[in-house]
Amino acid sequence: MQQLLPDEAHDRIDINPIGFGDPLRWLWRGLQDMASQPLISLFYGVCFWLMALILLAVFKSTPEYTLSAVSGCLLIGPFLAMGLYDVSMHMERSEPPSMGSSLTCWESHIRSMSMLIMVMVVMELLWGRASLVVFAVFFNSAGMPTTATVLEAVFNPQNWEFVAAYICVGGFFAGLVFASMMVSIPMILDRDTDAITACITSLRVFVDHTAVSMLWGALITVLVVLAMQPSAAGLLVVGPWLGFASWHAYRAAVRVTAPSAT
C-alpha cells in the first residue's frame, strides 16, 4: 500500500485592508525610492521610453504590426519592472541595491516569470482578436486598418456605437490584465511564488478592494497618458516611478507568513 505523505507546508497569504489614501502613499514612497537611486532610475526610464518610441513608430508606419510590437513589449516589460522591484526590495531590507542585481534578479524566478508572461501574451492576443472582431462588425472595409482609418473611426462622432463597443472590450481586457498583474510580479520576486498563485493573489486583492484598485489603476493610466506627451519623454520619470510605487502597493496589500516549523 502506498504511504500517504503529509502535505507540504505553504506560505499563508492574507490580503491587508487598504484605503483610498494608500495609492498616494505608494506614489510618494515610489518617488522617494526613485530620488535615492537616480542612475538606476534613469536607466530604466530610458528603457521604457525607447519601448514607447518603438510602439509609436510601428503604429504610425505599419499599424498592422502594432499587436506584434505590443507582444514584444509584454515580453520585456515584466523583466524591467522586476528590476525596479528588486531595487525597492533591497532598500526596504536596508541592503544596498545595485544595477547588477536588478538586471539579473529574474534568473532565479525564470519558471514562474515564463508562465506569467505566457498568460499575459495569451490575454493580449485575445484582446487583439476581440478588437479586430469589433472592427469587422462595424466596418466592411477590406484589408488591415491603417493609422488614418483607425483614428478616423475613433474620433468620428458618427461612430459612437463603435467607440463604445471598442472601449467596453478594451476596458474588460485591460481590467483583467491589471487585476492579474497588480501584485503578481513583485510577489514572485519577494516569495518565489508560482505564477498561478501570484495571479490568484492579485485577483484577490482586486476583488477585495475593487474601488481602491480601480483608483490605483486610474492613477497609473493618467500618469502614463500624461507621460506620452510629447514623444513619450515623460516615461523617463513616470516609468521607474510607477515601478517603485507598485512594489509598495504589493507590500501594503499582501501579507505573506512563512509556515511555522514543527
PDB file of N, CA and C in Angstrom, residues 29-113:
ATOM      1  N   ARG A  29       6.137  57.069  -1.766  1.00  0.00           N
ATOM      2  CA  ARG A  29       7.259  56.196  -1.430  1.00  0.00           C
ATOM      3  C   ARG A  29       8.028  55.796  -2.692  1.00  0.00           C
ATOM      4  N   GLY A  30       7.308  55.608  -3.802  1.00  0.00           N
ATOM      5  CA  GLY A  30       7.988  55.330  -5.060  1.00  0.00           C
ATOM      6  C   GLY A  30       8.847  56.493  -5.507  1.00  0.00           C
ATOM      7  N   LEU A  31       8.354  57.711  -5.282  1.00  0.00           N
ATOM      8  CA  LEU A  31       9.133  58.896  -5.626  1.00  0.00           C
ATOM      9  C   LEU A  31      10.394  58.985  -4.768  1.00  0.00           C
ATOM     10  N   GLN A  32      10.284  58.610  -3.504  1.00  0.00           N
ATOM     11  CA  GLN A  32      11.453  58.613  -2.633  1.00  0.00           C
ATOM     12  C   GLN A  32      12.489  57.587  -3.099  1.00  0.00           C
ATOM     13  N   ASP A  33      12.020  56.404  -3.483  1.00  0.00           N
ATOM     14  CA  ASP A  33      12.943  55.379  -3.982  1.00  0.00           C
ATOM     15  C   ASP A  33      13.646  55.854  -5.241  1.00  0.00           C
ATOM     16  N   MET A  34      12.886  56.489  -6.126  1.00  0.00           N
ATOM     17  CA  MET A  34      13.472  56.958  -7.386  1.00  0.00           C
ATOM     18  C   MET A  34      14.501  58.045  -7.129  1.00  0.00           C
ATOM     19  N   ALA A  35      14.199  58.947  -6.208  1.00  0.00           N
ATOM     20  CA  ALA A  35      15.149  60.024  -5.906  1.00  0.00           C
ATOM     21  C   ALA A  35      16.432  59.499  -5.267  1.00  0.00           C
ATOM     22  N   SER A  36      16.321  58.398  -4.521  1.00  0.00           N
ATOM     23  CA  SER A  36      17.508  57.851  -3.851  1.00  0.00           C
ATOM     24  C   SER A  36      18.384  57.029  -4.788  1.00  0.00           C
ATOM     25  N   GLN A  37      17.840  56.629  -5.950  1.00  0.00           N
ATOM     26  CA  GLN A  37      18.610  55.845  -6.919  1.00  0.00           C
ATOM     27  C   GLN A  37      18.477  56.475  -8.309  1.00  0.00           C
ATOM     28  N   PRO A  38      19.044  57.656  -8.514  1.00  0.00           N
ATOM     29  CA  PRO A  38      18.813  58.374  -9.775  1.00  0.00           C
ATOM     30  C   PRO A  38      19.392  57.677 -11.004  1.00  0.00           C
ATOM     31  N   LEU A  39      20.565  57.065 -10.885  1.00  0.00           N
ATOM     32  CA  LEU A  39      21.176  56.438 -12.058  1.00  0.00           C
ATOM     33  C   LEU A  39      20.408  55.196 -12.487  1.00  0.00           C
ATOM     34  N   ILE A  40      20.048  54.358 -11.529  1.00  0.00           N
ATOM     35  CA  ILE A  40      19.265  53.168 -11.863  1.00  0.00           C
ATOM     36  C   ILE A  40      17.911  53.580 -12.424  1.00  0.00           C
ATOM     37  N   SER A  41      17.304  54.596 -11.827  1.00  0.00           N
ATOM     38  CA  SER A  41      16.006  55.073 -12.304  1.00  0.00           C
ATOM     39  C   SER A  41      16.107  55.593 -13.733  1.00  0.00           C
ATOM     40  N   LEU A  42      17.181  56.318 -14.027  1.00  0.00           N
ATOM     41  CA  LEU A  42      17.357  56.852 -15.380  1.00  0.00           C
ATOM     42  C   LEU A  42      17.524  55.729 -16.390  1.00  0.00           C
ATOM     43  N   PHE A  43      18.272  54.705 -16.041  1.00  0.00           N
ATOM     44  CA  PHE A  43      18.471  53.579 -16.961  1.00  0.00           C
ATOM     45  C   PHE A  43      17.137  52.944 -17.321  1.00  0.00           C
ATOM     46  N   TYR A  44      16.331  52.644 -16.313  1.00  0.00           N
ATOM     47  CA  TYR A  44      15.040  52.005 -16.595  1.00  0.00           C
ATOM     48  C   TYR A  44      14.078  52.970 -17.274  1.00  0.00           C
ATOM     49  N   GLY A  45      14.165  54.261 -16.943  1.00  0.00           N
ATOM     50  CA  GLY A  45      13.334  55.238 -17.624  1.00  0.00           C
ATOM     51  C   GLY A  45      13.635  55.293 -19.105  1.00  0.00           C
ATOM     52  N   VAL A  46      14.909  55.233 -19.467  1.00  0.00           N
ATOM     53  CA  VAL A  46      15.302  55.220 -20.882  1.00  0.00           C
ATOM     54  C   VAL A  46      14.756  53.968 -21.569  1.00  0.00           C
ATOM     55  N   CYS A  47      14.807  52.837 -20.875  1.00  0.00           N
ATOM     56  CA  CYS A  47      14.288  51.590 -21.462  1.00  0.00           C
ATOM     57  C   CYS A  47      12.791  51.707 -21.759  1.00  0.00           C
ATOM     58  N   PHE A  48      12.024  52.226 -20.802  1.00  0.00           N
ATOM     59  CA  PHE A  48      10.586  52.397 -21.025  1.00  0.00           C
ATOM     60  C   PHE A  48      10.327  53.403 -22.144  1.00  0.00           C
ATOM     61  N   TRP A  49      11.118  54.448 -22.199  1.00  0.00           N
ATOM     62  CA  TRP A  49      10.950  55.464 -23.231  1.00  0.00           C
ATOM     63  C   TRP A  49      11.217  54.896 -24.616  1.00  0.00           C
ATOM     64  N   LEU A  50      12.272  54.108 -24.750  1.00  0.00           N
ATOM     65  CA  LEU A  50      12.595  53.506 -26.043  1.00  0.00           C
ATOM     66  C   LEU A  50      11.495  52.538 -26.486  1.00  0.00           C
ATOM     67  N   MET A  51      10.939  51.779 -25.538  1.00  0.00           N
ATOM     68  CA  MET A  51       9.840  50.881 -25.885  1.00  0.00           C
ATOM     69  C   MET A  51       8.650  51.664 -26.420  1.00  0.00           C
ATOM     70  N   ALA A  52       8.334  52.787 -25.783  1.00  0.00           N
ATOM     71  CA  ALA A  52       7.213  53.607 -26.236  1.00  0.00           C
ATOM     72  C   ALA A  52       7.485  54.197 -27.616  1.00  0.00           C
ATOM     73  N   LEU A  53       8.710  54.641 -27.859  1.00  0.00           N
ATOM     74  CA  LEU A  53       9.051  55.192 -29.171  1.00  0.00           C
ATOM     75  C   LEU A  53       8.915  54.144 -30.267  1.00  0.00           C
ATOM     76  N   ILE A  54       9.308  52.919 -29.968  1.00  0.00           N
ATOM     77  CA  ILE A  54       9.179  51.839 -30.954  1.00  0.00           C
ATOM     78  C   ILE A  54       7.706  51.583 -31.257  1.00  0.00           C
ATOM     79  N   LEU A  55       6.875  51.536 -30.206  1.00  0.00           N
ATOM     80  CA  LEU A  55       5.444  51.319 -30.416  1.00  0.00           C
ATOM     81  C   LEU A  55       4.826  52.435 -31.254  1.00  0.00           C
ATOM     82  N   LEU A  56       5.178  53.679 -30.951  1.00  0.00           N
ATOM     83  CA  LEU A  56       4.646  54.802 -31.712  1.00  0.00           C
ATOM     84  C   LEU A  56       5.086  54.745 -33.166  1.00  0.00           C
ATOM     85  N   ALA A  57       6.345  54.390 -33.400  1.00  0.00           N
ATOM     86  CA  ALA A  57       6.849  54.309 -34.770  1.00  0.00           C
ATOM     87  C   ALA A  57       6.148  53.210 -35.550  1.00  0.00           C
ATOM     88  N   VAL A  58       5.935  52.059 -34.907  1.00  0.00           N
ATOM     89  CA  VAL A  58       5.249  50.953 -35.580  1.00  0.00           C
ATOM     90  C   VAL A  58       3.810  51.333 -35.904  1.00  0.00           C
ATOM     91  N   PHE A  59       3.128  51.973 -34.948  1.00  0.00           N
ATOM     92  CA  PHE A  59       1.724  52.339 -35.165  1.00  0.00           C
ATOM     93  C   PHE A  59       1.584  53.343 -36.305  1.00  0.00           C
ATOM     94  N   LYS A  60       2.532  54.285 -36.404  1.00  0.00           N
ATOM     95  CA  LYS A  60       2.446  55.302 -37.452  1.00  0.00           C
ATOM     96  C   LYS A  60       2.783  54.748 -38.824  1.00  0.00           C
ATOM     97  N   SER A  61       3.736  53.833 -38.892  1.00  0.00           N
ATOM     98  CA  SER A  61       4.208  53.347 -40.196  1.00  0.00           C
ATOM     99  C   SER A  61       3.453  52.110 -40.658  1.00  0.00           C
ATOM    100  N   THR A  62       3.337  51.112 -39.808  1.00  0.00           N
ATOM    101  CA  THR A  62       2.666  49.854 -40.160  1.00  0.00           C
ATOM    102  C   THR A  62       1.782  49.407 -39.000  1.00  0.00           C
ATOM    103  N   PRO A  63       0.592  49.989 -38.871  1.00  0.00           N
ATOM    104  CA  PRO A  63      -0.262  49.693 -37.719  1.00  0.00           C
ATOM    105  C   PRO A  63      -0.671  48.227 -37.618  1.00  0.00           C
ATOM    106  N   GLU A  64      -0.603  47.501 -38.734  1.00  0.00           N
ATOM    107  CA  GLU A  64      -0.976  46.084 -38.680  1.00  0.00           C
ATOM    108  C   GLU A  64       0.005  45.272 -37.838  1.00  0.00           C
ATOM    109  N   TYR A  65       1.193  45.814 -37.610  1.00  0.00           N
ATOM    110  CA  TYR A  65       2.180  45.110 -36.795  1.00  0.00           C
ATOM    111  C   TYR A  65       2.242  45.631 -35.350  1.00  0.00           C
ATOM    112  N   THR A  66       1.316  46.512 -35.004  1.00  0.00           N
ATOM    113  CA  THR A  66       1.315  47.070 -33.655  1.00  0.00           C
ATOM    114  C   THR A  66       1.129  45.977 -32.615  1.00  0.00           C
ATOM    115  N   LEU A  67       0.250  45.020 -32.923  1.00  0.00           N
ATOM    116  CA  LEU A  67      -0.015  43.934 -31.983  1.00  0.00           C
ATOM    117  C   LEU A  67       1.250  43.134 -31.710  1.00  0.00           C
ATOM    118  N   SER A  68       2.044  42.895 -32.753  1.00  0.00           N
ATOM    119  CA  SER A  68       3.294  42.158 -32.568  1.00  0.00           C
ATOM    120  C   SER A  68       4.277  42.962 -31.723  1.00  0.00           C
ATOM    121  N   ALA A  69       4.308  44.278 -31.940  1.00  0.00           N
ATOM    122  CA  ALA A  69       5.190  45.124 -31.146  1.00  0.00           C
ATOM    123  C   ALA A  69       4.774  45.141 -29.679  1.00  0.00           C
ATOM    124  N   VAL A  70       3.460  45.187 -29.451  1.00  0.00           N
ATOM    125  CA  VAL A  70       2.966  45.150 -28.071  1.00  0.00           C
ATOM    126  C   VAL A  70       3.334  43.823 -27.413  1.00  0.00           C
ATOM    127  N   SER A  71       3.234  42.735 -28.165  1.00  0.00           N
ATOM    128  CA  SER A  71       3.615  41.430 -27.618  1.00  0.00           C
ATOM    129  C   SER A  71       5.085  41.416 -27.215  1.00  0.00           C
ATOM    130  N   GLY A  72       5.924  42.037 -28.039  1.00  0.00           N
ATOM    131  CA  GLY A  72       7.337  42.107 -27.679  1.00  0.00           C
ATOM    132  C   GLY A  72       7.569  42.906 -26.407  1.00  0.00           C
ATOM    133  N   CYS A  73       6.815  44.001 -26.250  1.00  0.00           N
ATOM    134  CA  CYS A  73       6.932  44.784 -25.024  1.00  0.00           C
ATOM    135  C   CYS A  73       6.446  44.003 -23.811  1.00  0.00           C
ATOM    136  N   LEU A  74       5.432  43.162 -24.009  1.00  0.00           N
ATOM    137  CA  LEU A  74       4.946  42.346 -22.908  1.00  0.00           C
ATOM    138  C   LEU A  74       5.977  41.304 -22.479  1.00  0.00           C
ATOM    139  N   LEU A  75       6.852  40.942 -23.395  1.00  0.00           N
ATOM    140  CA  LEU A  75       7.916  40.006 -23.034  1.00  0.00           C
ATOM    141  C   LEU A  75       9.032  40.684 -22.253  1.00  0.00           C
ATOM    142  N   ILE A  76       9.300  41.943 -22.599  1.00  0.00           N
ATOM    143  CA  ILE A  76      10.419  42.661 -21.975  1.00  0.00           C
ATOM    144  C   ILE A  76       9.976  43.407 -20.724  1.00  0.00           C
ATOM    145  N   GLY A  77       8.788  43.992 -20.768  1.00  0.00           N
ATOM    146  CA  GLY A  77       8.313  44.841 -19.686  1.00  0.00           C
ATOM    147  C   GLY A  77       8.362  44.223 -18.297  1.00  0.00           C
ATOM    148  N   PRO A  78       7.865  42.988 -18.122  1.00  0.00           N
ATOM    149  CA  PRO A  78       7.896  42.400 -16.773  1.00  0.00           C
ATOM    150  C   PRO A  78       9.293  42.269 -16.188  1.00  0.00           C
ATOM    151  N   PHE A  79      10.286  41.979 -17.044  1.00  0.00           N
ATOM    152  CA  PHE A  79      11.659  41.859 -16.537  1.00  0.00           C
ATOM    153  C   PHE A  79      12.196  43.228 -16.113  1.00  0.00           C
ATOM    154  N   LEU A  80      11.825  44.287 -16.860  1.00  0.00           N
ATOM    155  CA  LEU A  80      12.221  45.627 -16.451  1.00  0.00           C
ATOM    156  C   LEU A  80      11.563  46.001 -15.129  1.00  0.00           C
ATOM    157  N   ALA A  81      10.268  45.691 -15.016  1.00  0.00           N
ATOM    158  CA  ALA A  81       9.556  46.007 -13.776  1.00  0.00           C
ATOM    159  C   ALA A  81      10.152  45.253 -12.597  1.00  0.00           C
ATOM    160  N   MET A  82      10.509  43.997 -12.802  1.00  0.00           N
ATOM    161  CA  MET A  82      11.082  43.212 -11.704  1.00  0.00           C
ATOM    162  C   MET A  82      12.401  43.816 -11.242  1.00  0.00           C
ATOM    163  N   GLY A  83      13.173  44.386 -12.155  1.00  0.00           N
ATOM    164  CA  GLY A  83      14.411  45.032 -11.760  1.00  0.00           C
ATOM    165  C   GLY A  83      14.167  46.197 -10.825  1.00  0.00           C
ATOM    166  N   LEU A  84      13.114  46.967 -11.073  1.00  0.00           N
ATOM    167  CA  LEU A  84      12.765  48.072 -10.183  1.00  0.00           C
ATOM    168  C   LEU A  84      12.279  47.568  -8.833  1.00  0.00           C
ATOM    169  N   TYR A  85      11.495  46.482  -8.856  1.00  0.00           N
ATOM    170  CA  TYR A  85      11.043  45.903  -7.590  1.00  0.00           C
ATOM    171  C   TYR A  85      12.229  45.423  -6.761  1.00  0.00           C
ATOM    172  N   ASP A  86      13.231  44.888  -7.448  1.00  0.00           N
ATOM    173  CA  ASP A  86      14.407  44.400  -6.738  1.00  0.00           C
ATOM    174  C   ASP A  86      15.121  45.548  -6.015  1.00  0.00           C
ATOM    175  N   VAL A  87      15.184  46.707  -6.646  1.00  0.00           N
ATOM    176  CA  VAL A  87      15.822  47.860  -6.015  1.00  0.00           C
ATOM    177  C   VAL A  87      15.052  48.274  -4.764  1.00  0.00           C
ATOM    178  N   SER A  88      13.725  48.384  -4.879  1.00  0.00           N
ATOM    179  CA  SER A  88      12.912  48.760  -3.718  1.00  0.00           C
ATOM    180  C   SER A  88      12.996  47.714  -2.621  1.00  0.00           C
ATOM    181  N   MET A  89      13.025  46.443  -3.004  1.00  0.00           N
ATOM    182  CA  MET A  89      13.099  45.373  -2.012  1.00  0.00           C
ATOM    183  C   MET A  89      14.396  45.462  -1.213  1.00  0.00           C
ATOM    184  N   HIS A  90      15.509  45.707  -1.878  1.00  0.00           N
ATOM    185  CA  HIS A  90      16.785  45.811  -1.174  1.00  0.00           C
ATOM    186  C   HIS A  90      16.809  47.029  -0.246  1.00  0.00           C
ATOM    187  N   MET A  91      16.263  48.137  -0.711  1.00  0.00           N
ATOM    188  CA  MET A  91      16.231  49.319   0.144  1.00  0.00           C
ATOM    189  C   MET A  91      15.336  49.092   1.361  1.00  0.00           C
ATOM    190  N   GLU A  92      14.228  48.393   1.162  1.00  0.00           N
ATOM    191  CA  GLU A  92      13.339  48.092   2.278  1.00  0.00           C
ATOM    192  C   GLU A  92      14.029  47.220   3.321  1.00  0.00           C
ATOM    193  N   ARG A  93      14.911  46.346   2.869  1.00  0.00           N
ATOM    194  CA  ARG A  93      15.640  45.455   3.770  1.00  0.00           C
ATOM    195  C   ARG A  93      16.949  46.074   4.266  1.00  0.00           C
ATOM    196  N   SER A  94      17.126  47.369   4.001  1.00  0.00           N
ATOM    197  CA  SER A  94      18.343  48.089   4.392  1.00  0.00           C
ATOM    198  C   SER A  94      19.592  47.463   3.779  1.00  0.00           C
ATOM    199  N   GLU A  95      19.428  46.954   2.546  1.00  0.00           N
ATOM    200  CA  GLU A  95      20.544  46.393   1.797  1.00  0.00           C
ATOM    201  C   GLU A  95      20.851  47.312   0.618  1.00  0.00           C
ATOM    202  N   PRO A  96      22.108  47.445   0.250  1.00  0.00           N
ATOM    203  CA  PRO A  96      22.451  48.339  -0.867  1.00  0.00           C
ATOM    204  C   PRO A  96      21.987  47.765  -2.204  1.00  0.00           C
ATOM    205  N   PRO A  97      21.124  48.469  -2.931  1.00  0.00           N
ATOM    206  CA  PRO A  97      20.722  47.991  -4.264  1.00  0.00           C
ATOM    207  C   PRO A  97      21.847  48.189  -5.267  1.00  0.00           C
ATOM    208  N   SER A  98      21.797  47.432  -6.338  1.00  0.00           N
ATOM    209  CA  SER A  98      22.818  47.564  -7.378  1.00  0.00           C
ATOM    210  C   SER A  98      22.187  47.321  -8.745  1.00  0.00           C
ATOM    211  N   MET A  99      22.804  47.903  -9.755  1.00  0.00           N
ATOM    212  CA  MET A  99      22.323  47.694 -11.117  1.00  0.00           C
ATOM    213  C   MET A  99      22.437  46.229 -11.514  1.00  0.00           C
ATOM    214  N   GLY A 100      23.531  45.584 -11.132  1.00  0.00           N
ATOM    215  CA  GLY A 100      23.720  44.181 -11.486  1.00  0.00           C
ATOM    216  C   GLY A 100      22.637  43.296 -10.913  1.00  0.00           C
ATOM    217  N   SER A 101      22.293  43.511  -9.652  1.00  0.00           N
ATOM    218  CA  SER A 101      21.245  42.708  -9.026  1.00  0.00           C
ATOM    219  C   SER A 101      19.901  42.939  -9.696  1.00  0.00           C
ATOM    220  N   SER A 102      19.596  44.191 -10.042  1.00  0.00           N
ATOM    221  CA  SER A 102      18.299  44.489 -10.654  1.00  0.00           C
ATOM    222  C   SER A 102      18.178  43.880 -12.048  1.00  0.00           C
ATOM    223  N   LEU A 103      19.307  43.752 -12.750  1.00  0.00           N
ATOM    224  CA  LEU A 103      19.270  43.198 -14.103  1.00  0.00           C
ATOM    225  C   LEU A 103      19.224  41.678 -14.135  1.00  0.00           C
ATOM    226  N   THR A 104      19.609  41.038 -13.045  1.00  0.00           N
ATOM    227  CA  THR A 104      19.675  39.566 -13.016  1.00  0.00           C
ATOM    228  C   THR A 104      18.737  38.937 -11.988  1.00  0.00           C
ATOM    229  N   CYS A 105      17.897  39.755 -11.332  1.00  0.00           N
ATOM    230  CA  CYS A 105      17.057  39.213 -10.260  1.00  0.00           C
ATOM    231  C   CYS A 105      16.054  38.186 -10.769  1.00  0.00           C
ATOM    232  N   TRP A 106      15.743  38.226 -12.068  1.00  0.00           N
ATOM    233  CA  TRP A 106      14.747  37.317 -12.620  1.00  0.00           C
ATOM    234  C   TRP A 106      15.283  35.900 -12.825  1.00  0.00           C
ATOM    235  N   GLU A 107      16.601  35.727 -12.799  1.00  0.00           N
ATOM    236  CA  GLU A 107      17.178  34.431 -13.167  1.00  0.00           C
ATOM    237  C   GLU A 107      16.696  33.300 -12.259  1.00  0.00           C
ATOM    238  N   SER A 108      16.561  33.568 -10.974  1.00  0.00           N
ATOM    239  CA  SER A 108      16.125  32.520 -10.048  1.00  0.00           C
ATOM    240  C   SER A 108      14.611  32.334 -10.054  1.00  0.00           C
ATOM    241  N   HIS A 109      13.909  33.134 -10.838  1.00  0.00           N
ATOM    242  CA  HIS A 109      12.444  33.033 -10.913  1.00  0.00           C
ATOM    243  C   HIS A 109      11.987  32.823 -12.356  1.00  0.00           C
ATOM    244  N   ILE A 110      12.852  32.283 -13.181  1.00  0.00           N
ATOM    245  CA  ILE A 110      12.576  32.218 -14.607  1.00  0.00           C
ATOM    246  C   ILE A 110      11.368  31.350 -14.929  1.00  0.00           C
ATOM    247  N   ARG A 111      11.147  30.260 -14.184  1.00  0.00           N
ATOM    248  CA  ARG A 111       9.999  29.398 -14.477  1.00  0.00           C
ATOM    249  C   ARG A 111       8.688  30.123 -14.211  1.00  0.00           C
ATOM    250  N   SER A 112       8.576  30.766 -13.053  1.00  0.00           N
ATOM    251  CA  SER A 112       7.350  31.483 -12.724  1.00  0.00           C
ATOM    252  C   SER A 112       7.142  32.659 -13.668  1.00  0.00           C
ATOM    253  N   MET A 113       8.209  33.372 -13.984  1.00  0.00           N
ATOM    254  CA  MET A 113       8.090  34.517 -14.880  1.00  0.00           C
ATOM    255  C   MET A 113       7.705  34.082 -16.292  1.00  0.00           C
TER     256      MET A 113
END
